[in-house]
Amino acid sequence: MPPLYRLDHVQKAYDGRVVLDVDELAVNRGEVLALVGPSGSGKSTLLRLLNFLEPPTAGALSFDGQAVTAEPPLAQRRRVTAVFQRPALLRRSVAANIGYGLGLRGQKLPPDALAGWLDRLGLSPLARQSAPRLSAGEAQRLAMARALVLRPDALLLDEPTANLDPYNVGVIERLVAEEQRATGMTVVWVTHDIFQARRVADRAAFLLNGRLVEVAAAETFFAAPSAPQTAAFLRGELVYT
């Protein structure tokens, strides 16, 4: 089966400075791929390309066998959704936020499904509360549910649990894992937390200075990385500029 995403000699430059330079990368259907690397290594830039927010400066990016253009069609964009470190919640109730994306697509979340999501999120008592009044952990759980109810083919996560307490980290990791198993969606998870990457990933990729250093099955990547830079990063010994 062909991969969901394929990148061939993809570069992204800003003001003439290349910040991402990936010779080749395939993101397989139904996998959880963790992207790790130091700050400024190109992880979020890569996620922006996969989310169709920006086109590559050079090279070819394809999604489900189709070339991604500078202005992807709406049907293609709707197959991908993202959750970021700081959720942007609407000034509406918690319940209204969960179903908002479906409403934009002319669909409605059935009451029993809404109740099920609220229960899984631990937010049932807060269903009618204004979403901006939630705590950081509650807000991120809500943002994750709002993305997952869309049943995307690809879920892109950019440090969604950074600065959250262990309880909320666990809730979000379990929620993503349950939905990934149930739907077969592809997940690309950017994280600075090596332990999290090891918990959630089927494969892991290490980015350094905009270059893809290593991609491997998670077990191999964390136990026996082939690149010395990867090994140094995992030990916390990598010196980079």
Short mmCIF file of N, CA and C in Angstrom, two decimals, residues 11 28 32 42 49 90 98 104 113 118 120 128 150 171 192 204 206 227-228 232 237:
data_model
loop_
_atom_site.label_atom_id
_atom_site.label_comp_id
_atom_site.label_asym_id
_atom_site.label_seq_id
_atom_site.Cartn_x
_atom_site.Cartn_y
_atom_site.Cartn_z
N GLN A 11 12.31 21.15 0.11
CA GLN A 11 12.96 22.24 0.84
C GLN A 11 11.92 23.31 1.17
N ASN A 28 3.63 6.46 6.50
CA ASN A 28 2.77 5.33 6.17
C ASN A 28 1.35 5.51 6.69
N VAL A 32 1.76 5.87 13.67
CA VAL A 32 2.05 7.03 14.50
C VAL A 32 3.55 7.31 14.33
N GLY A 42 13.29 22.21 12.60
CA GLY A 42 12.43 22.10 11.43
C GLY A 42 11.19 21.27 11.63
N LEU A 49 3.90 22.00 6.35
CA LEU A 49 3.81 21.50 4.98
C LEU A 49 2.80 20.35 4.90
N LEU A 90 -13.19 28.55 20.68
CA LEU A 90 -14.21 29.55 20.36
C LEU A 90 -14.88 30.04 21.65
N ILE A 98 -17.00 21.29 20.57
CA ILE A 98 -16.77 19.92 20.07
C ILE A 98 -17.39 19.73 18.69
N LEU A 104 -19.40 23.14 10.31
CA LEU A 104 -18.89 23.81 9.11
C LEU A 104 -19.02 22.92 7.88
N ALA A 113 -23.56 10.90 20.87
CA ALA A 113 -22.13 10.96 20.57
C ALA A 113 -21.48 12.11 21.33
N LEU A 118 -17.97 14.04 25.83
CA LEU A 118 -17.85 14.79 27.08
C LEU A 118 -17.45 13.88 28.24
N ARG A 120 -15.77 10.98 27.99
CA ARG A 120 -14.39 10.54 27.79
C ARG A 120 -13.40 11.63 28.16
N ARG A 128 -21.81 23.17 29.42
CA ARG A 128 -22.41 24.46 29.09
C ARG A 128 -21.50 25.64 29.44
N LEU A 150 -13.85 14.84 13.73
CA LEU A 150 -13.86 15.00 12.28
C LEU A 150 -13.43 13.73 11.55
N VAL A 171 -4.38 11.42 29.64
CA VAL A 171 -5.70 11.43 29.01
C VAL A 171 -5.58 11.64 27.51
N HIS A 192 8.94 17.21 22.08
CA HIS A 192 10.29 17.34 22.61
C HIS A 192 10.53 16.31 23.71
N ALA A 204 9.91 6.61 14.57
CA ALA A 204 10.37 7.93 15.02
C ALA A 204 11.35 8.48 14.00
N PHE A 206 14.25 11.74 13.45
CA PHE A 206 15.06 12.75 14.12
C PHE A 206 15.48 13.82 13.12
N ALA A 227 22.52 6.46 13.73
CA ALA A 227 23.29 7.69 13.53
C ALA A 227 23.86 8.17 14.87
N PRO A 228 25.13 8.55 14.91
CA PRO A 228 25.70 9.03 16.17
C PRO A 228 25.02 10.28 16.69
N ALA A 232 23.44 10.65 20.42
CA ALA A 232 23.84 11.75 21.30
C ALA A 232 22.63 12.55 21.76
N GLU A 237 23.26 14.55 25.08
CA GLU A 237 24.64 15.00 24.95
C GLU A 237 24.92 15.76 23.66
#
